[in-house]
Amino acid sequence: MATKLPKTDVVIVGVGWGGGIIASELTKQGLSVVGLERGKERKTEDYYMVHDELRYALRYEMFQDLSRETITFRGNEKIRALPMRSYGSFLLGDGLGGSGVHWNGQTFRFLPYDFEIRSKTIERYGKNKIPDGMTIQDWGITYEQLEPYFDKFEKVAGISGEENPKGGKRSDKYPTGPMKTTPGMKLFADACKGLNYHPYHMPSANLSDQYTNPDGIARAACQYCGFCERFGCEYGAKADPVVTVIPVAKNTGKFELRTHSNVRRVLHKGGKATGVLYVDTTTGEEYEQPADIVVLTSYVFNNVRLLLMSNIGKPYDPKTGTGVIGKNYAYQVLKGAAVGFYEDKEFNLFAGAGALGMCIDDFNGDNFDHKDLNFIHGANISYSQTGARPIQNNVVPPGTPTWGKDFKAASIKYANRHLNVGAQGSCMPFRHHYLDLDPTYKDEFGDPLMRITFDFEDQDRELVKFMGAKCGEILKEMGADKVVANTKLAPYEITTYQSTHNTGGVIMGSSPDTSAVNNYLQMWDVDNLFVIGASAFPHNSGYNPTGTVGALAYRAAEGIIKYHKKPGSLV
Amino acid sequence: MANETEDKELKDHREPDQSRRNFLKNSGYAVGGLIVGGVVGSLLRTPKKATTNNNANTGNGNNGGAPAAEPVNFNQALMYFTQEQFLITEAATERLFPADDNGPGAKELGVAYYIDHQLAGEWGNNGREYMQGPFYKGETTQGYQGRLKRREIFDIGLQEIQNYSNKKYQKKFKDLAPEEQDAVLKAFETDEVKLTTISASGFFKTLFSATMEGVYADPLYGGNNNMNGWKLKNYPGNQMSYAKIIEQDQFAKMPPVSLKEHLPHS
């Protein structure tokens, strides 16, 4: 029997960006919050030996232990889903701060088009532009409504940047100026200007300058050490929940963090959540934590899995297209890219920062005419210099042998003589892309694993063809001696790293028939249960998701505070 | 030789403790500005001579330009491999990443020791990977679905390299001419060798990626001997900051620094 603990106002499941933001905002208003985190505590001091590519990037130091829990994957419903036995396509965060610790810090706002994608696509191109099976829908919120929350997140995190000439209207500038400009970034910016595009510095959570945020949290500037993605920041310069929102929550005295606490079920009765059931993974003991309000703030897969395992909400059925939990799983379409080789120029590619780059949105969202194109939406195209660590970066021109003497010579020669331009393609949802519980494979507790059914579609292949060519065109303009553009997209596979930008499954919208949560991320079916994260995205944009996750979390926090004063539906 | 020149540069121009102290002073981490706790604070320490050979047990032998006795590297012993397995691995990885005019190859960099040590640990045992059944043959898009762990795959793969060499050339793999060794490796890479228990090309891929790790991982893992792997690429290793050079046009060549330099010397 589980030990029943004293009731709290709010319990949050997973303490990353979502959990940290909710905890800080709620405790500042005097609510008592218990944060359950299944991983361990993390702090800046942990990263004393962080410049270790093998340990962090290739042995996955910061990530979930897959021997305990993984996901299963299949390309379509006709084949058997099998477990992701080792890491590849994406990396699951674990421990305090979650994926918010090992990210690169590229912090974009989704475009106004994203939030009204269905209406705006039909308005401009007609209904037939949306192919059969593509289940895009409006988000139940507009960019203008969400703008203040973007602003809030950017100020708390201290985002460094300059205005995106092709983005939504801003109420204020970024709290810190853009990052430094490397020679490669300058080449990209000049080339784009020459092509009449609109380059701007990538918005960055790696601080360009010392900064004190509105909560009084002071952080130092980025040192461009070249170890961001897959690493924690030894300086606390990269914004992560551990160095921004979590200390604010802790300082109120109203936040109780419990690490090594793995939540297995959301408890509910008569249409209300009553608390959660969790296991202390250090002792194996089970606890019940009752709460007035339950907030799921774990990663996409676990948000969906907890709802399905707890029998909350109607599971999505791809045959009928009805039900919502697990619906509209989407990802990121990244293969549209090009590499340029330089014979007479060497760049300091070993140096860099996770969000050090230059980009354009001329081909993102609906910023360009899709009338004669066989896809909708687009991609942010960028050159970024994140630090070319030596094990994982061995780029050689096509035709070079893949090992031996010639490979060695070419990989050494071009180590600092190549530049990559890449497109971060949006990903549209389809009726047959979804998440559900695997019928066969179990986690360490015997609970079913999350099952992903997903593959790339014609939409994605057309997008990659278009974007790969654009990337190549830009690199030619950047003066590369040899440009190799990739315009082909193979079937989705789980073994090669692409991005940890998984989205959907508990999507937001304006109707309980087509969405799981409203625009405060409050569940339609259980009004004291909020589900926060990229799980709320009805599709994924041509950007990194964290900026929009942060904005939605601040809006949800406002909703929860309202709900605490006056229970009921917030919309 | 380029690497010898760099070694000399390293000895002549760099005193890692001093540069780190200067960095801390100049960047305002230690005095004034924001107080940043943790990692950086603990780097302040008394300057002392540092070793330039991270695998060596003797710390100060290379300082001052005086000739020093060849230090013993206690790390170069076997944790997992048999001697035969080690010799096959050493010969094979040297073909994947051979010594040439650019500098040392896998053998001199200690790659076979690196692989041995990795197989002895969590990676060799697939310790943090999902190894529960049932096991089914999947699509290639679904990744590895076998029940064998990496060390078992190496046991089989190395034995099969030996068998193939014996059968085709009546010699052990390590005794073959370089071109013959390449032909054997190629036969594994392309699955020309038909194996029933493991995928020959899958084993080849693991061997190759482990070789690259052994060449370029921090020397603390037993490869990248003396940071000579990093020197091939002008990779500077573990540096505190590139803020000063990040915008500059010309290439910034600097002697590499390993994680060993990050530890206070007692």
mmCIF file of C-alpha atoms in Angstrom, chain A residues 44-55 58-70 73-75 79-87 94 179-183 210-212 218-227 234-237 345-353 356 385 388-391 393-394 402-405 407-409 411-412 415-416 440-444 449 491-495, chain B residues 23 27-29 32-40 42-43 45 95-105 114 118 122-123 126-146 150 181-183 185-186 189 204 208-209 212-214 216-218 220-221 230 232-254 259-260 262-264:
data_model
loop_
_atom_site.group_PDB
_atom_site.id
_atom_site.type_symbol
_atom_site.label_atom_id
_atom_site.label_comp_id
_atom_site.label_asym_id
_atom_site.label_seq_id
_atom_site.Cartn_x
_atom_site.Cartn_y
_atom_site.Cartn_z
ATOM 1 C CA THR A 44 26.424 24.148 -11.938
ATOM 2 C CA GLU A 45 29.237 22.553 -9.907
ATOM 3 C CA ASP A 46 28.395 19.214 -11.551
ATOM 4 C CA TYR A 47 29.949 20.461 -14.781
ATOM 5 C CA TYR A 48 33.513 20.742 -13.549
ATOM 6 C CA MET A 49 34.601 18.084 -16.066
ATOM 7 C CA VAL A 50 32.011 18.939 -18.690
ATOM 8 C CA HIS A 51 34.381 19.442 -21.624
ATOM 9 C CA ASP A 52 34.266 15.714 -22.228
ATOM 10 C CA GLU A 53 32.784 14.832 -25.581
ATOM 11 C CA LEU A 54 32.862 11.095 -24.974
ATOM 12 C CA ARG A 55 31.112 11.110 -21.613
ATOM 13 C CA LEU A 58 28.471 9.867 -26.864
ATOM 14 C CA ARG A 59 27.793 8.074 -23.580
ATOM 15 C CA TYR A 60 24.770 10.267 -22.868
ATOM 16 C CA GLU A 61 25.661 11.323 -19.337
ATOM 17 C CA MET A 62 22.686 13.674 -18.963
ATOM 18 C CA PHE A 63 20.029 11.427 -20.415
ATOM 19 C CA GLN A 64 17.424 8.982 -19.255
ATOM 20 C CA ASP A 65 18.734 5.477 -18.561
ATOM 21 C CA LEU A 66 17.124 3.464 -21.348
ATOM 22 C CA SER A 67 17.566 0.193 -19.472
ATOM 23 C CA ARG A 68 14.785 1.455 -17.182
ATOM 24 C CA GLU A 69 12.494 2.990 -19.744
ATOM 25 C CA THR A 70 12.525 3.720 -23.445
ATOM 26 C CA PHE A 73 8.819 2.873 -32.689
ATOM 27 C CA ARG A 74 7.341 1.782 -35.999
ATOM 28 C CA GLY A 75 7.026 3.603 -39.309
ATOM 29 C CA ILE A 79 4.692 -3.301 -38.753
ATOM 30 C CA ARG A 80 5.573 -4.298 -35.216
ATOM 31 C CA ALA A 81 6.894 -1.511 -33.021
ATOM 32 C CA LEU A 82 10.261 -2.336 -31.471
ATOM 33 C CA PRO A 83 12.103 -0.683 -28.608
ATOM 34 C CA MET A 84 14.649 2.086 -29.137
ATOM 35 C CA ARG A 85 17.388 0.048 -27.439
ATOM 36 C CA SER A 86 20.067 2.708 -27.617
ATOM 37 C CA TYR A 87 19.962 6.436 -28.307
ATOM 38 C CA ASP A 94 16.615 13.288 -17.075
ATOM 39 C CA MET A 179 25.786 37.137 -29.573
ATOM 40 C CA LYS A 180 29.153 37.851 -31.178
ATOM 41 C CA THR A 181 29.527 37.494 -34.956
ATOM 42 C CA THR A 182 31.980 34.902 -36.260
ATOM 43 C CA PRO A 183 33.532 35.064 -39.751
ATOM 44 C CA GLN A 210 26.104 39.684 -17.838
ATOM 45 C CA TYR A 211 22.436 39.891 -16.984
ATOM 46 C CA THR A 212 20.161 40.184 -13.964
ATOM 47 C CA ALA A 218 22.247 37.278 -11.954
ATOM 48 C CA ARG A 219 24.194 35.275 -14.524
ATOM 49 C CA ALA A 220 27.518 35.696 -16.323
ATOM 50 C CA ALA A 221 28.195 35.907 -20.043
ATOM 51 C CA CYS A 222 28.881 33.003 -22.401
ATOM 52 C CA GLN A 223 32.563 32.141 -23.002
ATOM 53 C CA TYR A 224 31.987 30.406 -26.378
ATOM 54 C CA CYS A 225 33.638 27.232 -25.061
ATOM 55 C CA GLY A 226 31.906 25.044 -27.652
ATOM 56 C CA PHE A 227 30.137 22.651 -25.254
ATOM 57 C CA GLU A 234 29.886 25.269 -16.298
ATOM 58 C CA TYR A 235 29.298 29.013 -16.105
ATOM 59 C CA GLY A 236 25.533 29.072 -15.683
ATOM 60 C CA ALA A 237 25.646 31.363 -18.735
ATOM 61 C CA LYS A 345 40.269 29.393 -45.581
ATOM 62 C CA GLU A 346 40.363 28.043 -42.042
ATOM 63 C CA PHE A 347 37.680 28.837 -39.468
ATOM 64 C CA ASN A 348 37.905 28.495 -35.691
ATOM 65 C CA LEU A 349 35.187 25.868 -35.716
ATOM 66 C CA PHE A 350 36.252 24.305 -32.407
ATOM 67 C CA ALA A 351 34.921 27.456 -30.716
ATOM 68 C CA GLY A 352 31.238 28.218 -30.504
ATOM 69 C CA ALA A 353 28.053 28.293 -28.493
ATOM 70 C CA LEU A 356 25.611 31.162 -31.898
ATOM 71 C CA GLN A 385 28.723 27.594 -34.922
ATOM 72 C CA ALA A 388 32.937 21.226 -33.794
ATOM 73 C CA ARG A 389 33.981 18.599 -31.276
ATOM 74 C CA PRO A 390 36.424 16.149 -32.842
ATOM 75 C CA ILE A 391 34.808 12.709 -32.432
ATOM 76 C CA ASN A 393 32.690 16.072 -36.620
ATOM 77 C CA ASN A 394 34.514 14.375 -39.462
ATOM 78 C CA THR A 402 34.978 6.242 -45.382
ATOM 79 C CA TRP A 403 38.099 4.981 -43.531
ATOM 80 C CA GLY A 404 41.823 4.576 -43.939
ATOM 81 C CA LYS A 405 44.563 6.896 -45.141
ATOM 82 C CA PHE A 407 39.711 9.464 -44.992
ATOM 83 C CA LYS A 408 42.162 10.455 -42.295
ATOM 84 C CA ALA A 409 43.834 13.065 -44.484
ATOM 85 C CA SER A 411 38.911 14.618 -42.218
ATOM 86 C CA ILE A 412 41.938 16.451 -40.843
ATOM 87 C CA ALA A 415 38.086 19.854 -39.881
ATOM 88 C CA ASN A 416 38.249 23.639 -39.872
ATOM 89 C CA THR A 440 4.328 -5.744 -25.556
ATOM 90 C CA TYR A 441 7.251 -3.833 -24.080
ATOM 91 C CA LYS A 442 7.372 -2.638 -20.458
ATOM 92 C CA ASP A 443 9.412 -0.302 -18.277
ATOM 93 C CA GLU A 444 11.156 -1.234 -15.018
ATOM 94 C CA LEU A 449 6.211 1.873 -22.951
ATOM 95 C CA PRO A 491 12.107 7.266 -44.397
ATOM 96 C CA TYR A 492 12.249 8.341 -40.751
ATOM 97 C CA GLU A 493 14.638 6.195 -38.739
ATOM 98 C CA ILE A 494 15.337 6.054 -35.026
ATOM 99 C CA THR A 495 19.118 5.464 -35.120
ATOM 100 C CA PHE B 23 41.566 34.164 -17.585
ATOM 101 C CA SER B 27 37.085 37.916 -17.319
ATOM 102 C CA GLY B 28 35.967 39.219 -13.957
ATOM 103 C CA TYR B 29 34.870 35.834 -12.668
ATOM 104 C CA GLY B 32 34.293 42.069 -9.308
ATOM 105 C CA GLY B 33 31.453 41.508 -11.717
ATOM 106 C CA LEU B 34 29.048 38.768 -10.959
ATOM 107 C CA ILE B 35 29.910 36.150 -8.440
ATOM 108 C CA VAL B 36 29.563 32.863 -10.195
ATOM 109 C CA GLY B 37 29.810 29.901 -7.882
ATOM 110 C CA GLY B 38 30.782 26.336 -8.348
ATOM 111 C CA VAL B 39 33.084 25.162 -11.034
ATOM 112 C CA VAL B 40 34.906 28.352 -11.750
ATOM 113 C CA SER B 42 37.202 26.028 -7.426
ATOM 114 C CA LEU B 43 39.669 26.572 -10.250
ATOM 115 C CA ARG B 45 44.491 27.421 -6.851
ATOM 116 C CA ARG B 95 44.326 0.351 -40.864
ATOM 117 C CA LEU B 96 41.183 2.371 -40.169
ATOM 118 C CA PHE B 97 43.266 5.312 -38.985
ATOM 119 C CA PRO B 98 46.862 4.732 -40.112
ATOM 120 C CA ALA B 99 50.013 6.637 -39.263
ATOM 121 C CA ASP B 100 50.925 8.973 -42.129
ATOM 122 C CA ASP B 101 52.549 12.331 -42.893
ATOM 123 C CA ASN B 102 49.843 14.056 -40.828
ATOM 124 C CA GLY B 103 50.926 12.257 -37.691
ATOM 125 C CA PRO B 104 50.364 9.135 -35.615
ATOM 126 C CA GLY B 105 47.793 6.460 -36.300
ATOM 127 C CA TYR B 114 40.864 2.650 -25.298
ATOM 128 C CA GLN B 118 35.458 0.727 -22.895
ATOM 129 C CA GLU B 122 29.183 0.070 -19.011
ATOM 130 C CA TRP B 123 29.377 0.603 -22.776
ATOM 131 C CA ASN B 126 25.151 -2.088 -22.782
ATOM 132 C CA GLY B 127 24.467 -1.026 -19.209
ATOM 133 C CA ARG B 128 22.210 1.926 -19.940
ATOM 134 C CA GLU B 129 20.399 0.428 -22.906
ATOM 135 C CA TYR B 130 17.091 -1.395 -23.162
ATOM 136 C CA MET B 131 18.041 -5.085 -23.384
ATOM 137 C CA GLN B 132 14.717 -6.682 -22.431
ATOM 138 C CA GLY B 133 12.955 -9.097 -24.753
ATOM 139 C CA PRO B 134 11.144 -10.160 -26.708
ATOM 140 C CA PHE B 135 13.692 -9.897 -29.500
ATOM 141 C CA TYR B 136 12.492 -9.641 -33.070
ATOM 142 C CA LYS B 137 14.305 -8.829 -36.264
ATOM 143 C CA GLY B 138 13.155 -5.335 -37.131
ATOM 144 C CA GLU B 139 13.362 -2.896 -40.007
ATOM 145 C CA THR B 140 16.670 -1.069 -40.397
ATOM 146 C CA THR B 141 14.816 2.113 -39.402
ATOM 147 C CA GLN B 142 14.249 0.554 -35.963
ATOM 148 C CA GLY B 143 17.908 0.118 -35.080
ATOM 149 C CA TYR B 144 19.800 -2.695 -33.374
ATOM 150 C CA GLN B 145 17.461 -5.385 -32.056
ATOM 151 C CA GLY B 146 19.891 -8.137 -31.124
ATOM 152 C CA ARG B 150 28.974 -5.121 -27.388
ATOM 153 C CA GLN B 181 44.325 -6.358 -43.879
ATOM 154 C CA ASP B 182 42.372 -3.711 -45.773
ATOM 155 C CA ALA B 183 40.797 -6.393 -47.958
ATOM 156 C CA LEU B 185 38.189 -5.203 -43.283
ATOM 157 C CA LYS B 186 36.463 -4.331 -46.560
ATOM 158 C CA GLU B 189 32.325 -3.589 -44.064
ATOM 159 C CA PHE B 204 32.680 -2.945 -38.598
ATOM 160 C CA PHE B 208 35.169 2.291 -36.707
ATOM 161 C CA SER B 209 33.204 4.588 -34.379
ATOM 162 C CA MET B 212 37.347 7.579 -33.816
ATOM 163 C CA GLU B 213 36.506 7.839 -30.123
ATOM 164 C CA GLY B 214 39.899 6.420 -29.207
ATOM 165 C CA TYR B 216 39.783 11.998 -30.263
ATOM 166 C CA ALA B 217 38.350 11.415 -26.759
ATOM 167 C CA ASP B 218 40.116 13.100 -23.851
ATOM 168 C CA LEU B 220 41.873 10.240 -19.680
ATOM 169 C CA TYR B 221 40.172 7.292 -21.418
ATOM 170 C CA TRP B 230 43.764 16.500 -31.118
ATOM 171 C CA LEU B 232 46.238 16.336 -35.883
ATOM 172 C CA LYS B 233 43.168 18.537 -36.217
ATOM 173 C CA ASN B 234 44.485 21.545 -34.308
ATOM 174 C CA TYR B 235 41.725 20.849 -31.804
ATOM 175 C CA PRO B 236 42.546 22.720 -28.578
ATOM 176 C CA GLY B 237 40.729 20.332 -26.209
ATOM 177 C CA ASN B 238 39.450 21.637 -22.922
ATOM 178 C CA GLN B 239 39.774 25.430 -22.968
ATOM 179 C CA MET B 240 38.116 27.818 -20.560
ATOM 180 C CA SER B 241 37.071 30.435 -23.074
ATOM 181 C CA TYR B 242 37.190 31.380 -26.722
ATOM 182 C CA ALA B 243 35.587 34.776 -26.185
ATOM 183 C CA LYS B 244 38.746 36.538 -27.362
ATOM 184 C CA ILE B 245 39.137 34.659 -30.633
ATOM 185 C CA ILE B 246 35.554 33.866 -31.577
ATOM 186 C CA GLU B 247 35.235 36.843 -33.907
ATOM 187 C CA GLN B 248 38.720 36.814 -35.358
ATOM 188 C CA ASP B 249 39.367 35.993 -38.985
ATOM 189 C CA GLN B 250 42.661 34.152 -38.812
ATOM 190 C CA PHE B 251 42.943 30.640 -37.485
ATOM 191 C CA ALA B 252 43.837 30.500 -33.798
ATOM 192 C CA LYS B 253 46.363 27.730 -33.328
ATOM 193 C CA MET B 254 46.922 26.867 -29.707
ATOM 194 C CA LEU B 259 40.777 17.583 -18.525
ATOM 195 C CA LYS B 260 43.727 16.609 -16.346
ATOM 196 C CA HIS B 262 41.379 21.077 -14.810
ATOM 197 C CA LEU B 263 42.190 19.282 -11.588
ATOM 198 C CA PRO B 264 44.008 20.998 -8.763
#
